[in-house]
Amino acid sequence: MNTYNPDFQLVKELSLPNCRELGGMPLAGGKTFKSGLFLRASSPHRLDNEGITKLKEYGIKSVLDLRGEQEILKSGNPFMNDPDVNFYNVRLLNGDPNDTKDATMQFLRTHILGDYYIIIAEEMGNLLVDIMRILLNSDGQLMFHCAHGKDRTGVVAALLYLICGASRENVILNYKMSYPYLKTFIDPYIEKMPDDLKHSLRSDEENMVKFLDYLDEKWDGDPAKLLIANGLTEDEISRLREKCIGD
């Protein structure tokens, strides 16, 4: 595998916390994930008009919002009705992560985030298939995001990287960098959280380790098997790899 430093994937000029290019990830066989296809980021709802224009000028043609209905109702999305952008919403959380009484947040009082990632795989596999089809069929650059670009976004990025041949070590490294990249933005929110929920705003390595252990144990370490079991075809997997794997 090639040396991997995730810092070079940061896209600072777009003023979106934790905004990263997926391209450049080393893959098996000396290959590299193609650049210019996908960005991962935190929610763009805080962008002003200048920020929205910059995102379009960067080349974003599609936006995939992974947040739930309550989150979108509260904060909106500037691309929902934008005629220049294809907007998609696939909800990988049915509740509201901003409400500490939400069922998912209550679950996280006694579980790590990795346990929730497993719930996504076990109970929302059909939605993961929908997401992969959107990524496969998108034209131009697509940005996918949740609230902080950390958990739901992190699961999607991990699955995509693994399908294309990224190493376990590099997927974990890519995941755990979210908190350092978000630290200035997110620490004030962490300070206000109950002690047993502070971890939910970090990206501790153990979360991705737990998720990858689950993939190893149930799906032989091959997330393509998870996706195929939920309806994605082998041809779609092949075309997704062809789209994403560069020289």
CSV table of N, CA, C and O in Angstrom, one decimal, residues 33-155:
chain,number,residue,atom,x,y,z
A,33,PHE,N,-7.8,5.8,-5.2
A,33,PHE,CA,-9.2,6.2,-5.4
A,33,PHE,C,-9.2,7.5,-6.2
A,33,PHE,O,-8.4,8.5,-5.9
A,34,LYS,N,-10.0,7.6,-7.3
A,34,LYS,CA,-10.0,8.8,-8.2
A,34,LYS,C,-10.5,10.0,-7.5
A,34,LYS,O,-11.4,10.0,-6.6
A,35,SER,N,-9.8,11.1,-7.8
A,35,SER,CA,-10.2,12.4,-7.4
A,35,SER,C,-11.3,13.1,-8.3
A,35,SER,O,-11.4,12.6,-9.4
A,36,GLY,N,-11.9,14.1,-7.8
A,36,GLY,CA,-12.9,14.8,-8.6
A,36,GLY,C,-14.3,14.1,-8.7
A,36,GLY,O,-15.1,14.5,-9.6
A,37,LEU,N,-14.5,13.1,-7.9
A,37,LEU,CA,-15.8,12.4,-7.9
A,37,LEU,C,-16.7,12.8,-6.7
A,37,LEU,O,-17.8,13.2,-6.9
A,38,PHE,N,-16.1,12.7,-5.5
A,38,PHE,CA,-16.9,12.8,-4.3
A,38,PHE,C,-16.2,13.7,-3.3
A,38,PHE,O,-15.0,13.6,-3.1
A,39,LEU,N,-17.0,14.5,-2.6
A,39,LEU,CA,-16.6,15.2,-1.4
A,39,LEU,C,-17.5,14.7,-0.3
A,39,LEU,O,-18.6,14.3,-0.4
A,40,ARG,N,-16.9,14.6,0.9
A,40,ARG,CA,-17.7,14.3,2.2
A,40,ARG,C,-17.5,15.5,3.0
A,40,ARG,O,-16.5,16.2,3.0
A,41,ALA,N,-18.6,15.9,3.8
A,41,ALA,CA,-18.6,17.1,4.5
A,41,ALA,C,-19.6,17.1,5.6
A,41,ALA,O,-20.5,16.2,5.7
A,42,SER,N,-19.5,18.2,6.4
A,42,SER,CA,-20.6,18.5,7.4
A,42,SER,C,-21.8,19.2,6.6
A,42,SER,O,-21.6,19.5,5.4
A,43,SER,N,-22.8,19.4,7.3
A,43,SER,CA,-24.0,20.0,6.7
A,43,SER,C,-23.7,21.4,6.1
A,43,SER,O,-23.1,22.2,6.8
A,44,PRO,N,-24.2,21.7,4.9
A,44,PRO,CA,-24.0,23.0,4.3
A,44,PRO,C,-25.0,24.0,4.7
A,44,PRO,O,-25.0,25.1,4.1
A,45,HIS,N,-25.8,23.7,5.7
A,45,HIS,CA,-26.9,24.7,6.0
A,45,HIS,C,-26.4,26.0,6.5
A,45,HIS,O,-27.2,27.0,6.5
A,46,ARG,N,-25.2,26.1,7.0
A,46,ARG,CA,-24.7,27.3,7.5
A,46,ARG,C,-24.0,28.2,6.5
A,46,ARG,O,-23.6,29.3,6.7
A,47,LEU,N,-23.9,27.7,5.2
A,47,LEU,CA,-23.2,28.4,4.2
A,47,LEU,C,-24.0,29.7,3.8
A,47,LEU,O,-25.2,29.6,3.7
A,48,ASP,N,-23.3,30.8,3.6
A,48,ASP,CA,-24.0,32.0,3.1
A,48,ASP,C,-24.0,31.9,1.5
A,48,ASP,O,-23.5,30.9,0.9
A,49,ASN,N,-24.5,32.9,0.9
A,49,ASN,CA,-24.6,32.9,-0.6
A,49,ASN,C,-23.3,32.7,-1.3
A,49,ASN,O,-23.1,32.0,-2.3
A,50,GLU,N,-22.2,33.3,-0.7
A,50,GLU,CA,-20.9,33.2,-1.3
A,50,GLU,C,-20.4,31.8,-1.1
A,50,GLU,O,-19.8,31.3,-2.1
A,51,GLY,N,-20.7,31.2,0.0
A,51,GLY,CA,-20.2,29.8,0.2
A,51,GLY,C,-20.9,28.8,-0.7
A,51,GLY,O,-20.3,27.9,-1.2
A,52,ILE,N,-22.2,29.1,-0.9
A,52,ILE,CA,-23.0,28.2,-1.9
A,52,ILE,C,-22.4,28.3,-3.3
A,52,ILE,O,-22.2,27.4,-4.0
A,53,THR,N,-22.1,29.6,-3.7
A,53,THR,CA,-21.5,29.8,-5.0
A,53,THR,C,-20.2,29.1,-5.2
A,53,THR,O,-19.9,28.5,-6.2
A,54,LYS,N,-19.4,29.2,-4.1
A,54,LYS,CA,-18.0,28.6,-4.2
A,54,LYS,C,-18.1,27.1,-4.3
A,54,LYS,O,-17.4,26.5,-5.1
A,55,LEU,N,-19.1,26.5,-3.7
A,55,LEU,CA,-19.3,25.1,-3.8
A,55,LEU,C,-19.7,24.7,-5.2
A,55,LEU,O,-19.2,23.7,-5.7
A,56,LYS,N,-20.5,25.4,-5.8
A,56,LYS,CA,-20.9,25.2,-7.2
A,56,LYS,C,-19.7,25.4,-8.1
A,56,LYS,O,-19.5,24.6,-9.0
A,57,GLU,N,-19.0,26.4,-7.9
A,57,GLU,CA,-17.8,26.7,-8.7
A,57,GLU,C,-16.8,25.6,-8.6
A,57,GLU,O,-16.0,25.4,-9.5
A,58,TYR,N,-16.7,25.0,-7.4
A,58,TYR,CA,-15.8,23.9,-7.2
A,58,TYR,C,-16.1,22.7,-8.1
A,58,TYR,O,-15.3,21.9,-8.4
A,59,GLY,N,-17.4,22.6,-8.5
A,59,GLY,CA,-17.8,21.6,-9.4
A,59,GLY,C,-18.9,20.6,-8.9
A,59,GLY,O,-19.2,19.6,-9.5
A,60,ILE,N,-19.5,21.0,-7.7
A,60,ILE,CA,-20.5,20.1,-7.2
A,60,ILE,C,-21.8,20.2,-8.0
A,60,ILE,O,-22.3,21.3,-8.2
A,61,LYS,N,-22.2,19.1,-8.5
A,61,LYS,CA,-23.4,19.0,-9.3
A,61,LYS,C,-24.5,18.3,-8.6
A,61,LYS,O,-25.7,18.4,-9.0
A,62,SER,N,-24.2,17.5,-7.5
A,62,SER,CA,-25.2,16.8,-6.8
A,62,SER,C,-24.9,16.8,-5.3
A,62,SER,O,-23.7,16.9,-4.9
A,63,VAL,N,-25.9,16.8,-4.5
A,63,VAL,CA,-25.7,16.8,-3.0
A,63,VAL,C,-26.6,15.7,-2.4
A,63,VAL,O,-27.8,15.7,-2.7
A,64,LEU,N,-26.0,14.9,-1.6
A,64,LEU,CA,-26.7,13.8,-0.9
A,64,LEU,C,-26.7,14.0,0.6
A,64,LEU,O,-25.7,14.0,1.2
A,65,ASP,N,-27.9,14.3,1.1
A,65,ASP,CA,-28.0,14.6,2.5
A,65,ASP,C,-28.5,13.3,3.2
A,65,ASP,O,-29.5,12.7,2.9
A,66,LEU,N,-27.7,12.9,4.2
A,66,LEU,CA,-27.9,11.7,5.0
A,66,LEU,C,-28.7,11.9,6.3
A,66,LEU,O,-28.9,11.0,7.0
A,67,ARG,N,-29.1,13.2,6.5
A,67,ARG,CA,-29.8,13.5,7.8
A,67,ARG,C,-31.2,13.1,7.7
A,67,ARG,O,-31.8,12.8,6.7
A,68,GLY,N,-31.8,13.0,8.9
A,68,GLY,CA,-33.2,12.7,9.1
A,68,GLY,C,-34.2,13.8,8.9
A,68,GLY,O,-33.7,15.0,8.8
A,69,GLU,N,-35.5,13.5,8.8
A,69,GLU,CA,-36.5,14.5,8.6
A,69,GLU,C,-36.4,15.7,9.6
A,69,GLU,O,-36.5,16.8,9.2
A,70,GLN,N,-36.3,15.3,10.9
A,70,GLN,CA,-36.4,16.4,11.9
A,70,GLN,C,-35.2,17.3,11.8
A,70,GLN,O,-35.3,18.5,12.0
A,71,GLU,N,-34.0,16.8,11.4
A,71,GLU,CA,-32.8,17.6,11.3
A,71,GLU,C,-33.0,18.6,10.1
A,71,GLU,O,-32.7,19.8,10.2
A,72,ILE,N,-33.5,18.1,9.0
A,72,ILE,CA,-33.7,18.9,7.8
A,72,ILE,C,-34.8,20.0,8.1
A,72,ILE,O,-34.7,21.2,7.7
A,73,LEU,N,-35.8,19.6,8.8
A,73,LEU,CA,-36.9,20.6,9.1
A,73,LEU,C,-36.4,21.7,10.0
A,73,LEU,O,-36.8,22.9,9.8
A,74,LYS,N,-35.4,21.4,10.9
A,74,LYS,CA,-34.9,22.4,11.8
A,74,LYS,C,-33.9,23.3,11.1
A,74,LYS,O,-33.9,24.5,11.3
A,75,SER,N,-33.1,22.8,10.2
A,75,SER,CA,-32.0,23.6,9.7
A,75,SER,C,-32.0,23.8,8.2
A,75,SER,O,-31.4,24.7,7.6
A,76,GLY,N,-32.8,23.0,7.5
A,76,GLY,CA,-32.9,23.1,6.0
A,76,GLY,C,-31.7,22.6,5.3
A,76,GLY,O,-30.7,22.1,5.9
A,77,ASN,N,-31.7,22.8,4.0
A,77,ASN,CA,-30.5,22.5,3.2
A,77,ASN,C,-30.6,23.5,2.0
A,77,ASN,O,-31.6,23.5,1.3
A,78,PRO,N,-29.6,24.3,1.8
A,78,PRO,CA,-29.7,25.3,0.7
A,78,PRO,C,-29.8,24.7,-0.7
A,78,PRO,O,-30.0,25.5,-1.7
A,79,PHE,N,-29.6,23.4,-0.9
A,79,PHE,CA,-29.6,22.8,-2.2
A,79,PHE,C,-30.9,22.0,-2.5
A,79,PHE,O,-31.0,21.5,-3.6
A,80,MET,N,-31.8,22.1,-1.6
A,80,MET,CA,-33.0,21.3,-1.7
A,80,MET,C,-33.8,21.7,-3.0
A,80,MET,O,-34.3,20.9,-3.7
A,81,ASN,N,-33.9,23.0,-3.2
A,81,ASN,CA,-34.6,23.5,-4.4
A,81,ASN,C,-33.8,24.3,-5.3
A,81,ASN,O,-34.3,25.2,-6.0
A,82,ASP,N,-32.5,23.9,-5.4
A,82,ASP,CA,-31.6,24.7,-6.2
A,82,ASP,C,-31.6,24.0,-7.6
A,82,ASP,O,-31.3,22.8,-7.8
A,83,PRO,N,-32.0,24.8,-8.7
A,83,PRO,CA,-32.1,24.2,-10.0
A,83,PRO,C,-30.7,23.8,-10.6
A,83,PRO,O,-30.7,23.0,-11.6
A,84,ASP,N,-29.6,24.2,-10.0
A,84,ASP,CA,-28.3,23.9,-10.5
A,84,ASP,C,-27.7,22.6,-9.9
A,84,ASP,O,-26.7,22.1,-10.4
A,85,VAL,N,-28.4,22.0,-8.9
A,85,VAL,CA,-27.9,20.9,-8.2
A,85,VAL,C,-28.9,19.8,-8.1
A,85,VAL,O,-30.1,20.1,-7.8
A,86,ASN,N,-28.5,18.6,-8.3
A,86,ASN,CA,-29.4,17.4,-8.0
A,86,ASN,C,-29.3,17.1,-6.6
A,86,ASN,O,-28.3,16.8,-6.0
A,87,PHE,N,-30.5,17.2,-5.9
A,87,PHE,CA,-30.5,17.0,-4.4
A,87,PHE,C,-31.2,15.6,-4.1
A,87,PHE,O,-32.2,15.3,-4.7
A,88,TYR,N,-30.5,14.9,-3.2
A,88,TYR,CA,-31.0,13.6,-2.7
A,88,TYR,C,-31.0,13.6,-1.2
A,88,TYR,O,-30.1,14.2,-0.6
A,89,ASN,N,-32.0,12.9,-0.6
A,89,ASN,CA,-32.0,12.7,0.8
A,89,ASN,C,-32.3,11.2,1.1
A,89,ASN,O,-33.3,10.7,0.8
A,90,VAL,N,-31.3,10.6,1.7
A,90,VAL,CA,-31.4,9.2,2.2
A,90,VAL,C,-31.1,9.2,3.7
A,90,VAL,O,-30.0,9.5,4.1
A,91,ARG,N,-32.1,8.9,4.5
A,91,ARG,CA,-32.1,9.1,5.9
A,91,ARG,C,-31.5,7.9,6.7
A,91,ARG,O,-32.1,6.9,6.8
A,92,LEU,N,-30.3,8.1,7.2
A,92,LEU,CA,-29.6,7.1,7.9
A,92,LEU,C,-29.8,7.3,9.4
A,92,LEU,O,-29.1,6.7,10.2
A,93,LEU,N,-30.7,8.2,9.8
A,93,LEU,CA,-31.1,8.3,11.2
A,93,LEU,C,-32.6,8.8,11.2
A,93,LEU,O,-32.9,9.8,10.5
A,94,ASN,N,-33.4,8.1,11.9
A,94,ASN,CA,-34.8,8.5,11.9
A,94,ASN,C,-35.2,9.6,12.9
A,94,ASN,O,-36.3,10.2,12.9
A,95,GLY,N,-34.3,9.7,13.9
A,95,GLY,CA,-34.6,10.7,15.0
A,95,GLY,C,-33.9,12.0,14.8
A,95,GLY,O,-33.6,12.5,13.8
A,96,ASP,N,-33.5,12.6,16.0
A,96,ASP,CA,-32.9,13.9,16.0
A,96,ASP,C,-31.7,13.8,17.0
A,96,ASP,O,-31.8,13.8,18.2
A,97,PRO,N,-30.5,13.9,16.4
A,97,PRO,CA,-29.3,13.8,17.2
A,97,PRO,C,-29.0,15.0,18.1
A,97,PRO,O,-28.2,15.0,19.0
A,98,ASN,N,-29.8,16.1,17.9
A,98,ASN,CA,-29.7,17.3,18.7
A,98,ASN,C,-30.5,17.2,19.9
A,98,ASN,O,-30.5,18.1,20.8
A,99,ASP,N,-31.3,16.2,20.0
A,99,ASP,CA,-32.2,16.0,21.2
A,99,ASP,C,-31.6,14.8,22.1
A,99,ASP,O,-31.7,13.7,21.6
A,100,THR,N,-31.1,15.2,23.2
A,100,THR,CA,-30.5,14.1,24.1
A,100,THR,C,-31.5,13.1,24.5
A,100,THR,O,-31.1,12.0,25.0
A,101,LYS,N,-32.8,13.4,24.4
A,101,LYS,CA,-33.9,12.4,24.8
A,101,LYS,C,-34.3,11.5,23.6
A,101,LYS,O,-35.1,10.6,23.8
A,102,ASP,N,-33.7,11.8,22.4
A,102,ASP,CA,-34.0,10.9,21.3
A,102,ASP,C,-33.6,9.5,21.5
A,102,ASP,O,-32.6,9.2,22.2
A,103,ALA,N,-34.3,8.5,20.9
A,103,ALA,CA,-34.1,7.1,21.2
A,103,ALA,C,-32.6,6.7,20.8
A,103,ALA,O,-32.0,6.0,21.6
A,104,THR,N,-32.1,7.2,19.7
A,104,THR,CA,-30.8,6.9,19.3
A,104,THR,C,-29.8,7.5,20.3
A,104,THR,O,-28.8,6.8,20.7
A,105,MET,N,-30.0,8.7,20.8
A,105,MET,CA,-29.1,9.3,21.7
A,105,MET,C,-29.1,8.6,23.1
A,105,MET,O,-28.1,8.4,23.8
A,106,GLN,N,-30.3,8.1,23.4
A,106,GLN,CA,-30.4,7.3,24.7
A,106,GLN,C,-29.6,6.0,24.5
A,106,GLN,O,-29.0,5.5,25.4
A,107,PHE,N,-29.7,5.4,23.3
A,107,PHE,CA,-28.9,4.2,23.0
A,107,PHE,C,-27.4,4.4,23.2
A,107,PHE,O,-26.7,3.6,23.7
A,108,LEU,N,-27.0,5.6,22.8
A,108,LEU,CA,-25.6,6.0,22.8
A,108,LEU,C,-25.1,6.3,24.3
A,108,LEU,O,-23.9,6.5,24.5
A,109,ARG,N,-26.0,6.4,25.2
A,109,ARG,CA,-25.6,6.6,26.6
A,109,ARG,C,-24.9,5.3,27.1
A,109,ARG,O,-24.1,5.4,28.0
A,110,THR,N,-25.2,4.2,26.5
A,110,THR,CA,-24.7,2.9,27.0
A,110,THR,C,-24.0,2.1,25.9
A,110,THR,O,-23.6,1.0,26.2
A,111,HIS,N,-23.8,2.7,24.7
A,111,HIS,CA,-23.2,2.0,23.6
A,111,HIS,C,-22.2,3.0,22.9
A,111,HIS,O,-22.4,4.2,23.0
A,112,ILE,N,-21.3,2.5,22.2
A,112,ILE,CA,-20.4,3.4,21.4
A,112,ILE,C,-21.0,3.6,20.1
A,112,ILE,O,-21.9,2.9,19.7
A,113,LEU,N,-20.5,4.6,19.4
A,113,LEU,CA,-21.0,4.9,18.0
A,113,LEU,C,-20.9,3.7,17.1
A,113,LEU,O,-21.7,3.5,16.2
A,114,GLY,N,-19.8,2.9,17.2
A,114,GLY,CA,-19.7,1.7,16.4
A,114,GLY,C,-20.9,0.8,16.4
A,114,GLY,O,-21.2,0.1,15.4
A,115,ASP,N,-21.6,0.7,17.6
A,115,ASP,CA,-22.8,-0.1,17.7
A,115,ASP,C,-23.9,0.5,16.8
A,115,ASP,O,-24.7,-0.3,16.3
A,116,TYR,N,-23.9,1.8,16.7
A,116,TYR,CA,-25.0,2.4,15.9
A,116,TYR,C,-24.6,2.1,14.4
A,116,TYR,O,-25.5,1.9,13.6
A,117,TYR,N,-23.4,2.1,14.1
A,117,TYR,CA,-23.0,1.9,12.7
A,117,TYR,C,-23.4,0.5,12.3
A,117,TYR,O,-23.8,0.2,11.1
A,118,ILE,N,-23.4,-0.5,13.2
A,118,ILE,CA,-23.8,-1.8,13.0
A,118,ILE,C,-25.3,-1.8,12.7
A,118,ILE,O,-25.8,-2.5,11.9
A,119,ILE,N,-26.1,-1.0,13.5
A,119,ILE,CA,-27.5,-0.9,13.3
A,119,ILE,C,-27.8,-0.4,11.9
A,119,ILE,O,-28.7,-0.9,11.2
A,120,ILE,N,-27.0,0.6,11.4
A,120,ILE,CA,-27.2,1.1,10.1
A,120,ILE,C,-27.1,-0.1,9.1
A,120,ILE,O,-27.9,-0.3,8.2
A,121,ALA,N,-26.1,-0.9,9.2
A,121,ALA,CA,-25.8,-2.0,8.3
A,121,ALA,C,-26.9,-3.1,8.4
A,121,ALA,O,-27.4,-3.6,7.4
A,122,GLU,N,-27.4,-3.3,9.6
A,122,GLU,CA,-28.3,-4.4,9.9
A,122,GLU,C,-29.8,-4.0,9.5
A,122,GLU,O,-30.5,-4.8,9.0
A,123,GLU,N,-30.1,-2.8,9.8
A,123,GLU,CA,-31.5,-2.3,9.6
A,123,GLU,C,-31.8,-1.4,8.5
A,123,GLU,O,-32.9,-1.1,8.1
A,124,MET,N,-30.7,-0.8,7.9
A,124,MET,CA,-30.9,0.1,6.8
A,124,MET,C,-30.0,-0.2,5.6
A,124,MET,O,-29.6,0.6,4.8
A,125,GLY,N,-29.8,-1.6,5.4
A,125,GLY,CA,-29.1,-2.0,4.3
A,125,GLY,C,-29.7,-1.6,2.9
A,125,GLY,O,-28.9,-1.3,2.0
A,126,ASN,N,-31.0,-1.5,2.9
A,126,ASN,CA,-31.7,-1.1,1.6
A,126,ASN,C,-31.3,0.4,1.3
A,126,ASN,O,-31.2,0.8,0.2
A,127,LEU,N,-31.2,1.2,2.4
A,127,LEU,CA,-30.8,2.6,2.2
A,127,LEU,C,-29.4,2.7,1.8
A,127,LEU,O,-29.0,3.6,1.0
A,128,LEU,N,-28.5,1.9,2.3
A,128,LEU,CA,-27.1,1.9,1.8
A,128,LEU,C,-27.0,1.6,0.4
A,128,LEU,O,-26.2,2.1,-0.4
A,129,VAL,N,-27.9,0.6,-0.1
A,129,VAL,CA,-27.9,0.3,-1.5
A,129,VAL,C,-28.4,1.6,-2.3
A,129,VAL,O,-27.8,1.9,-3.4
A,130,ASP,N,-29.4,2.2,-1.8
A,130,ASP,CA,-29.9,3.5,-2.5
A,130,ASP,C,-28.7,4.5,-2.6
A,130,ASP,O,-28.6,5.1,-3.7
A,131,ILE,N,-27.9,4.6,-1.5
A,131,ILE,CA,-26.8,5.5,-1.5
A,131,ILE,C,-25.8,5.2,-2.6
A,131,ILE,O,-25.3,6.0,-3.4
A,132,MET,N,-25.4,3.9,-2.6
A,132,MET,CA,-24.4,3.4,-3.6
A,132,MET,C,-24.9,3.6,-5.0
A,132,MET,O,-24.1,4.0,-5.9
A,133,ARG,N,-26.2,3.5,-5.2
A,133,ARG,CA,-26.7,3.7,-6.6
A,133,ARG,C,-26.6,5.2,-7.0
A,133,ARG,O,-26.4,5.5,-8.1
A,134,ILE,N,-26.9,6.0,-6.0
A,134,ILE,CA,-26.8,7.5,-6.3
A,134,ILE,C,-25.3,7.8,-6.6
A,134,ILE,O,-25.0,8.6,-7.6
A,135,LEU,N,-24.4,7.3,-5.8
A,135,LEU,CA,-23.0,7.5,-6.1
A,135,LEU,C,-22.6,7.0,-7.4
A,135,LEU,O,-21.8,7.6,-8.2
A,136,LEU,N,-23.0,5.8,-7.8
A,136,LEU,CA,-22.7,5.2,-9.0
A,136,LEU,C,-23.2,6.0,-10.2
A,136,LEU,O,-22.5,6.2,-11.2
A,137,ASN,N,-24.4,6.5,-10.1
A,137,ASN,CA,-25.1,7.1,-11.3
A,137,ASN,C,-24.9,8.6,-11.3
A,137,ASN,O,-25.5,9.3,-12.3
A,138,SER,N,-24.2,9.2,-10.4
A,138,SER,CA,-24.1,10.7,-10.4
A,138,SER,C,-23.2,11.1,-11.5
A,138,SER,O,-22.2,10.5,-11.8
A,139,ASP,N,-23.5,12.3,-12.1
A,139,ASP,CA,-22.6,12.9,-13.0
A,139,ASP,C,-22.0,14.2,-12.4
A,139,ASP,O,-22.6,14.9,-11.6
A,140,GLY,N,-20.7,14.4,-12.8
A,140,GLY,CA,-20.0,15.5,-12.1
A,140,GLY,C,-19.7,15.1,-10.7
A,140,GLY,O,-19.8,14.0,-10.3
A,141,GLN,N,-19.3,16.1,-9.9
A,141,GLN,CA,-18.9,15.8,-8.5
A,141,GLN,C,-20.1,15.8,-7.6
A,141,GLN,O,-21.0,16.6,-7.8
A,142,LEU,N,-20.1,14.9,-6.7
A,142,LEU,CA,-21.2,14.8,-5.7
A,142,LEU,C,-20.6,15.0,-4.3
A,142,LEU,O,-19.6,14.5,-4.0
A,143,MET,N,-21.4,15.8,-3.5
A,143,MET,CA,-21.0,15.9,-2.1
A,143,MET,C,-22.0,15.2,-1.2
A,143,MET,O,-23.2,15.4,-1.4
A,144,PHE,N,-21.6,14.3,-0.3
A,144,PHE,CA,-22.5,13.7,0.6
A,144,PHE,C,-22.1,14.1,2.0
A,144,PHE,O,-21.0,14.3,2.3
A,145,HIS,N,-23.2,14.3,2.8
A,145,HIS,CA,-23.0,14.9,4.2
A,145,HIS,C,-24.1,14.4,5.1
A,145,HIS,O,-25.1,14.0,4.7
A,146,CYS,N,-23.8,14.5,6.4
A,146,CYS,CA,-24.8,14.4,7.4
A,146,CYS,C,-24.7,15.7,8.2
A,146,CYS,O,-24.7,16.8,7.6
A,147,ALA,N,-24.7,15.6,9.6
A,147,ALA,CA,-24.6,16.9,10.4
A,147,ALA,C,-23.2,17.4,10.4
A,147,ALA,O,-22.9,18.5,10.1
A,148,HIS,N,-22.3,16.5,10.9
A,148,HIS,CA,-20.9,16.8,11.0
A,148,HIS,C,-19.9,16.1,10.1
A,148,HIS,O,-18.7,16.3,10.1
A,149,GLY,N,-20.5,15.3,9.2
A,149,GLY,CA,-19.6,14.6,8.2
A,149,GLY,C,-18.8,13.6,8.9
A,149,GLY,O,-17.7,13.2,8.4
A,150,LYS,N,-19.3,13.0,10.0
A,150,LYS,CA,-18.5,12.1,10.8
A,150,LYS,C,-19.0,10.7,10.9
A,150,LYS,O,-18.2,9.8,10.7
A,151,ASP,N,-20.3,10.5,11.2
A,151,ASP,CA,-20.8,9.2,11.5
A,151,ASP,C,-21.5,8.5,10.3
A,151,ASP,O,-21.0,7.6,9.7
A,152,ARG,N,-22.6,9.1,9.9
A,152,ARG,CA,-23.3,8.5,8.7
A,152,ARG,C,-22.5,8.7,7.5
A,152,ARG,O,-22.3,7.8,6.7
A,153,THR,N,-21.9,9.9,7.4
A,153,THR,CA,-20.9,10.1,6.3
A,153,THR,C,-19.7,9.2,6.4
A,153,THR,O,-19.2,8.7,5.4
A,154,GLY,N,-19.3,9.0,7.6
A,154,GLY,CA,-18.1,8.1,7.8
A,154,GLY,C,-18.4,6.7,7.4
A,154,GLY,O,-17.5,6.0,6.9
A,155,VAL,N,-19.6,6.2,7.7
A,155,VAL,CA,-19.9,4.8,7.3
A,155,VAL,C,-20.0,4.7,5.8
A,155,VAL,O,-19.4,3.7,5.3
